[in-house]
Every structure is written in structure tokens, then in C-alpha cells.
Short mmCIF file of C-alpha atoms and ligand atoms in Angstrom, two decimals:
data_model
loop_
_atom_site.label_atom_id
_atom_site.label_comp_id
_atom_site.label_asym_id
_atom_site.label_seq_id
_atom_site.Cartn_x
_atom_site.Cartn_y
_atom_site.Cartn_z
CA MET E 1 25.62 135.34 -60.89
CA ARG E 2 23.38 133.20 -58.73
CA LYS E 3 19.70 133.88 -58.96
CA ILE E 4 16.88 133.28 -56.54
CA GLN E 5 15.84 129.67 -57.07
CA VAL E 6 12.10 129.26 -57.57
CA ARG E 7 10.10 126.09 -56.94
CA ILE E 8 6.44 126.09 -57.92
CA PHE E 9 4.10 123.50 -56.44
CA ASP E 10 0.50 122.70 -57.27
CA ASN E 11 -0.62 123.66 -53.79
CA ALA E 12 0.55 124.87 -50.39
CA GLU E 13 0.49 121.38 -48.88
CA THR E 14 3.04 119.90 -51.27
CA ALA E 15 5.11 123.08 -50.97
CA ALA E 16 5.10 122.59 -47.20
CA VAL E 17 6.24 118.96 -47.54
CA TYR E 18 9.12 120.11 -49.75
CA SER E 19 10.05 122.85 -47.26
CA ALA E 20 9.93 120.46 -44.31
CA ALA E 21 12.17 118.05 -46.22
CA ILE E 22 14.74 120.84 -46.62
CA VAL E 23 14.54 121.57 -42.89
CA GLU E 24 15.04 117.88 -42.15
CA GLN E 25 18.03 117.76 -44.50
CA VAL E 26 19.63 120.72 -42.71
CA ILE E 27 19.03 119.16 -39.28
CA ARG E 28 20.30 115.74 -40.38
CA SER E 29 23.50 117.17 -41.82
CA LYS E 30 24.00 119.26 -38.65
CA PRO E 31 21.97 118.24 -35.60
CA LYS E 32 22.94 121.47 -33.80
CA SER E 33 21.52 123.63 -36.58
CA VAL E 34 20.26 127.14 -35.97
CA LEU E 35 16.91 127.81 -37.63
CA GLY E 36 15.53 131.30 -38.16
CA LEU E 37 11.75 131.01 -37.94
CA ALA E 38 8.82 133.03 -39.24
CA THR E 39 5.17 133.34 -38.26
CA GLY E 40 2.00 134.30 -40.12
CA SER E 41 -0.43 132.00 -41.89
CA THR E 42 2.06 130.81 -44.52
CA PRO E 43 4.46 128.63 -42.45
CA ILE E 44 1.68 126.88 -40.48
CA ALA E 45 1.61 123.97 -42.96
CA LEU E 46 5.40 123.66 -42.74
CA TYR E 47 5.30 123.46 -38.94
CA LYS E 48 2.52 120.88 -39.10
CA GLN E 49 4.70 118.81 -41.40
CA LEU E 50 7.70 119.17 -39.10
CA VAL E 51 5.58 117.98 -36.18
CA ASP E 52 4.68 114.94 -38.31
CA PHE E 53 8.35 114.38 -39.14
CA HIS E 54 9.19 114.58 -35.45
CA ARG E 55 6.47 112.05 -34.60
CA SER E 56 7.89 109.78 -37.26
CA GLY E 57 11.39 109.92 -35.78
CA LEU E 58 13.14 113.24 -36.53
CA SER E 59 14.78 114.61 -33.39
CA MET E 60 15.12 118.36 -33.09
CA ALA E 61 16.78 118.20 -29.67
CA GLY E 62 19.97 119.87 -30.87
CA VAL E 63 18.25 122.64 -32.81
CA THR E 64 18.34 126.29 -31.76
CA THR E 65 15.65 128.62 -33.07
CA ILE E 66 15.60 132.39 -33.48
CA ASN E 67 12.27 133.98 -34.41
CA LEU E 68 12.04 137.01 -36.61
CA ASP E 69 9.63 139.34 -34.89
CA GLU E 70 6.95 140.08 -32.31
CA TYR E 71 4.16 142.60 -31.79
CA VAL E 72 4.94 145.39 -29.34
CA GLY E 73 2.70 145.25 -26.30
CA LEU E 74 1.72 141.59 -26.44
CA ALA E 75 2.87 139.27 -23.64
CA PRO E 76 4.06 135.78 -24.67
CA ASP E 77 0.82 134.22 -23.43
CA HIS E 78 -1.38 136.51 -25.54
CA PRO E 79 -3.08 134.29 -28.14
CA GLN E 80 -2.09 136.66 -30.97
CA SER E 81 1.55 136.91 -29.91
CA TYR E 82 4.10 135.18 -32.06
CA SER E 83 5.46 133.47 -28.98
CA TYR E 84 2.06 131.84 -28.42
CA TYR E 85 1.83 131.00 -32.13
CA MET E 86 5.22 129.26 -32.16
CA HIS E 87 4.41 127.17 -29.11
CA HIS E 88 0.98 126.31 -30.45
CA HIS E 89 2.13 125.31 -33.94
CA LEU E 90 5.59 123.86 -33.26
CA PHE E 91 7.41 124.09 -29.95
CA ASP E 92 4.77 122.30 -27.84
CA HIS E 93 4.95 119.29 -30.17
CA VAL E 94 8.67 118.79 -30.83
CA ASP E 95 11.73 118.20 -28.64
CA ILE E 96 13.58 121.52 -28.94
CA PRO E 97 14.60 122.43 -25.37
CA GLU E 98 13.04 125.72 -24.21
CA SER E 99 16.57 127.06 -23.49
CA GLN E 100 17.37 126.79 -27.23
CA ILE E 101 14.29 128.77 -28.29
CA HIS E 102 14.78 132.50 -28.83
CA LEU E 103 11.80 134.81 -29.09
CA LEU E 104 11.43 138.56 -28.79
CA ARG E 105 9.47 139.97 -25.85
CA GLY E 106 6.91 142.41 -27.18
CA ASP E 107 6.02 143.37 -23.62
CA ALA E 108 9.58 144.25 -22.59
CA GLU E 109 9.69 147.40 -20.49
CA ASP E 110 12.74 148.70 -22.30
CA LEU E 111 12.36 147.91 -25.99
CA GLU E 112 15.80 149.25 -26.90
CA GLN E 113 17.38 146.92 -24.38
CA GLU E 114 15.29 144.07 -25.77
CA CYS E 115 16.62 144.80 -29.27
CA GLN E 116 20.18 144.74 -27.93
CA ARG E 117 19.56 141.49 -26.06
CA TYR E 118 18.33 139.93 -29.29
CA ASP E 119 21.21 141.27 -31.36
CA ASN E 120 23.62 139.67 -28.89
CA ILE E 121 21.87 136.34 -29.48
CA ILE E 122 22.00 136.83 -33.25
CA ARG E 123 25.69 137.77 -33.14
CA SER E 124 26.57 134.62 -31.24
CA HIS E 125 24.84 132.31 -33.74
CA THR E 126 25.06 131.57 -37.43
CA ILE E 127 21.64 130.86 -38.86
CA ASP E 128 21.87 127.74 -41.00
CA LEU E 129 18.41 128.06 -42.49
CA GLN E 130 16.13 131.09 -42.40
CA ILE E 131 12.44 130.54 -43.05
CA LEU E 132 10.62 133.61 -44.35
CA GLY E 133 7.15 134.65 -45.37
CA ILE E 134 6.54 137.82 -47.37
CA GLY E 135 4.07 140.65 -46.85
CA VAL E 136 1.88 141.86 -49.70
CA ASN E 137 4.06 144.98 -49.63
CA GLY E 138 7.28 142.98 -49.82
CA HIS E 139 8.25 143.08 -46.16
CA ILE E 140 10.38 140.28 -44.71
CA GLY E 141 10.23 139.89 -40.96
CA PHE E 142 8.63 143.22 -40.19
CA ASN E 143 11.16 145.14 -42.28
CA GLU E 144 8.63 147.37 -43.96
CA PRO E 145 9.25 149.20 -47.26
CA ASP E 146 11.06 152.47 -46.61
CA SER E 147 13.62 154.79 -48.13
CA ALA E 148 16.21 153.20 -45.83
CA LEU E 149 16.29 149.87 -44.03
CA LYS E 150 17.86 148.87 -40.74
CA ALA E 151 20.54 146.23 -40.30
CA ASN E 152 19.89 145.48 -36.63
CA THR E 153 16.93 144.51 -34.49
CA HIS E 154 14.62 147.48 -34.10
CA VAL E 155 11.15 148.72 -33.25
CA VAL E 156 9.08 149.38 -36.34
CA GLN E 157 5.84 151.17 -37.10
CA LEU E 158 3.76 148.68 -39.06
CA ALA E 159 2.64 149.75 -42.52
CA PRO E 160 -1.13 150.32 -42.96
CA GLU E 161 -1.33 147.36 -45.40
CA THR E 162 0.36 145.10 -42.83
CA ILE E 163 -2.06 146.17 -40.09
CA GLN E 164 -4.90 145.59 -42.52
CA ALA E 165 -3.61 142.14 -43.56
CA ASN E 166 -3.00 141.05 -39.97
CA SER E 167 -6.33 142.33 -38.65
CA ARG E 168 -7.82 139.02 -39.81
CA PHE E 169 -6.16 137.31 -36.83
CA PHE E 170 -7.68 139.66 -34.27
CA THR E 171 -11.29 139.75 -33.09
CA ALA E 172 -13.29 142.90 -33.71
CA GLU E 173 -12.86 144.00 -30.08
CA GLU E 174 -9.11 143.57 -30.13
CA THR E 175 -6.92 146.27 -31.53
CA VAL E 176 -4.21 145.20 -33.92
CA PRO E 177 -0.82 146.34 -32.62
CA THR E 178 0.65 149.12 -34.72
CA GLN E 179 4.25 148.49 -33.71
CA ALA E 180 6.49 145.47 -33.71
CA ILE E 181 10.08 144.47 -32.95
CA THR E 182 11.86 142.82 -35.82
CA VAL E 183 15.31 141.55 -36.60
CA GLY E 184 16.98 143.69 -39.24
CA LEU E 185 18.23 142.82 -42.69
CA GLN E 186 21.63 141.73 -41.43
CA ALA E 187 20.31 138.73 -39.49
CA ILE E 188 18.36 137.60 -42.54
CA LEU E 189 21.07 138.17 -45.13
CA LEU E 190 23.77 136.47 -43.05
CA ALA E 191 21.79 133.22 -42.88
CA LYS E 192 23.56 130.49 -44.85
CA GLN E 193 20.38 129.49 -46.65
CA VAL E 194 17.00 131.17 -47.01
CA LEU E 195 13.63 129.60 -47.83
CA LEU E 196 10.89 132.10 -48.55
CA LEU E 197 7.39 130.63 -48.67
CA ALA E 198 4.47 132.36 -50.37
CA PHE E 199 1.02 131.03 -51.14
CA GLY E 200 -2.03 132.61 -52.73
CA LYS E 201 -2.69 135.01 -55.58
CA GLU E 202 -2.49 138.12 -53.40
CA LYS E 203 1.28 137.47 -53.22
CA ALA E 204 1.76 136.93 -56.98
CA LYS E 205 2.70 140.50 -57.89
CA VAL E 206 5.11 141.06 -55.02
CA ILE E 207 6.77 137.70 -55.72
CA TYR E 208 7.35 138.72 -59.31
CA GLU E 209 8.84 142.05 -58.21
CA ALA E 210 11.03 140.41 -55.55
CA VAL E 211 12.46 137.88 -58.04
CA LYS E 212 12.62 139.96 -61.22
CA GLY E 213 12.44 143.61 -60.16
CA ASP E 214 15.24 145.94 -59.15
CA VAL E 215 16.80 145.51 -55.73
CA ARG E 216 15.27 148.30 -53.68
CA THR E 217 14.43 149.25 -50.11
CA SER E 218 10.83 149.96 -51.14
CA LEU E 219 10.50 146.19 -51.61
CA PRO E 220 12.66 144.62 -48.87
CA ALA E 221 12.33 141.04 -50.19
CA SER E 222 14.14 142.14 -53.38
CA LEU E 223 17.32 142.39 -51.29
CA LEU E 224 17.31 138.59 -51.22
CA GLN E 225 18.57 138.78 -54.82
CA VAL E 226 22.03 139.60 -53.44
CA HIS E 227 22.05 136.49 -51.21
CA PRO E 228 23.86 133.43 -52.61
CA ASN E 229 21.41 130.73 -51.47
CA VAL E 230 17.74 131.67 -51.59
CA THR E 231 14.82 129.52 -52.70
CA PHE E 232 11.28 130.83 -53.11
CA VAL E 233 8.80 128.01 -52.46
CA LEU E 234 5.51 128.93 -54.11
CA ASP E 235 2.13 127.51 -54.91
CA ARG E 236 0.85 128.12 -58.43
CA ALA E 237 -1.29 131.08 -57.35
CA ALA E 238 1.67 132.95 -55.83
CA ALA E 239 3.71 132.17 -58.97
CA GLU E 240 0.98 133.41 -61.33
CA VAL E 241 2.65 136.65 -62.43
CA LEU E 242 6.04 134.96 -62.77
CA ILE E 243 4.42 132.34 -65.01
CA GLU E 244 2.56 135.04 -66.99
CA HIS E 245 5.95 136.56 -67.73
CA GLY E 246 7.18 133.25 -69.08
CA PHE E 247 8.97 132.05 -66.00
CA TYR E 248 9.32 128.29 -65.82
CA THR E 249 11.61 126.41 -63.52
CA SER E 250 12.40 123.73 -66.11
CA THR E 251 9.28 122.42 -67.79
CA PRO E 252 6.07 124.45 -67.64
CA PRO E 253 4.08 123.64 -64.50
CA ARG E 254 1.20 121.26 -65.09
CA ALA E 255 -2.11 122.92 -66.02
P1 PGA A 1 1.18 135.68 -43.97
O1 PGA A 1 2.19 136.81 -43.53
O2 PGA A 1 1.97 134.40 -43.97
O3 PGA A 1 0.13 135.67 -42.90
O4 PGA A 1 0.68 136.04 -45.31
C1 PGA A 1 3.44 136.88 -44.15
C2 PGA A 1 4.18 138.09 -43.68
O5 PGA A 1 3.54 139.11 -43.38
O6 PGA A 1 5.42 138.04 -43.62
#
């Protein structure tokens, strides 16, 4: 049985270089690749690296992107929206045509219709490489821990720990949205290849559970264990509990 591959780097920067090299490899082998993209603080270093790769000659003109999620109620030009984030960190600096960029509209009047619109986009594409972060509670996208998970794009009530974690991006006067739209587990699990990035010691426990624990809906990232091509790209802090339990990729990571 295939296991989740784990790569442990000394720091987030080298992990981001490795991740960007994988993205480049995917694009080079198939210029019209479809990338599933994530937001949050974790992939910022990856996007920065991709911008550098683009400046040094990598064209992304054939690439199509599909983002994972968006806050309900935020318009694309809201500085905390994921649409704004993606333009700020990546799209404004590379050559992906706007028509090949797919983002959810958190300010859609009819959210159900917006979910259906997005599912139609997902159905008509095969994601070659899905980039993921992970929540401290094990969410992927905004698929929060629950007794049952959804396959399709849906509106979700954010978990208190997610609201708490994301409040750091909002000023004191701003209220953190409590709902989001997210792609479901199907879009993620049907991607040909998945790269999950996690940095920092606050992720160490959930990473251990996702890699070594039982597959369970109370820890959505554990479902990645059933996918045939998943790599977790970690810094040493996020790998701490794995290492404590004797997990080494090949030779023990340098002290
Ligand atoms: P973070 O978020 O990268 O800001 O830690 C990850 C996530 O919630 O998926």
C-alpha cells in the first residue's frame, strides 16, 4: 500500500523551494496543467518562489488554477478575501491569463448557485497538482472536522479554532467571517497529485495524526491516506511529533 510521502526540511524557505520545483516540474511536463491552489500563511513562500521562477523564465501562460475556498461575505477586492490574496501573492506577478483563474465568489447573492457553478468548473477539469495547507484541527480547504464530510462544493460554518487562528489576519475592528465556501473532498481526492505544506510547531500534532492516525472525518486531512500520490512537505517544527515517534524519511534529519 502506498503511504503518504513525507519530506522534512530545515526551514519553511527550503521547503518552499522544493515545492515550487515540483510545481515547475508539473508545468514543464504539461504546460496546460491544472493547479489546485490554497491560501493561508503557509503557501506564501511557495508563491514567492514561483514568482521568482517566472521572472527567471518559467511561463505559466497555459496553466489553469482552481482555488479551494473563500470567506462568505467578502468581495474579491476585500483585502482579507482569498481572491485578493491570490492576486497579491501570485496572479499579479505571473502570466496566467485571468480567464484561466477560477476563484469562488464569497459575495455571491445565491451561494448555492455559486457552489454549483464551481462544481461545474471542477467537473470539467482534472487537477494535476493540488496544493494544500492544513488547519490546526486537521481541516483541508475549509472541510472542517465533522461526523460526516461533503464531497461537493458547499457552504461551511467555520470551526471556532479556525476563526480563532484566522483572526490574526483581521484588524480588531474587522469581524472574522464565520462562514466560508469550500470545495469538497471529491475535488481534492481526485487530484492526480497532492502536496500538503505545513510549517511550525502548532501543526506538529495534527501532522502526526494525519500521517499515522486512523482515517477519520474528525480529522479530514487523514483522508489523504487513501490517495495514491500525496507528499507532506514539512519544516522540522511541523515534523516534531513524527520525529519523536521515530519517523525518519531515510536518514535522521540533521540536528
Ligand atoms: P495557515 O492556514 O497556512 O494560515 O496556517 C492553513 C489552513 O487553515 O488550511
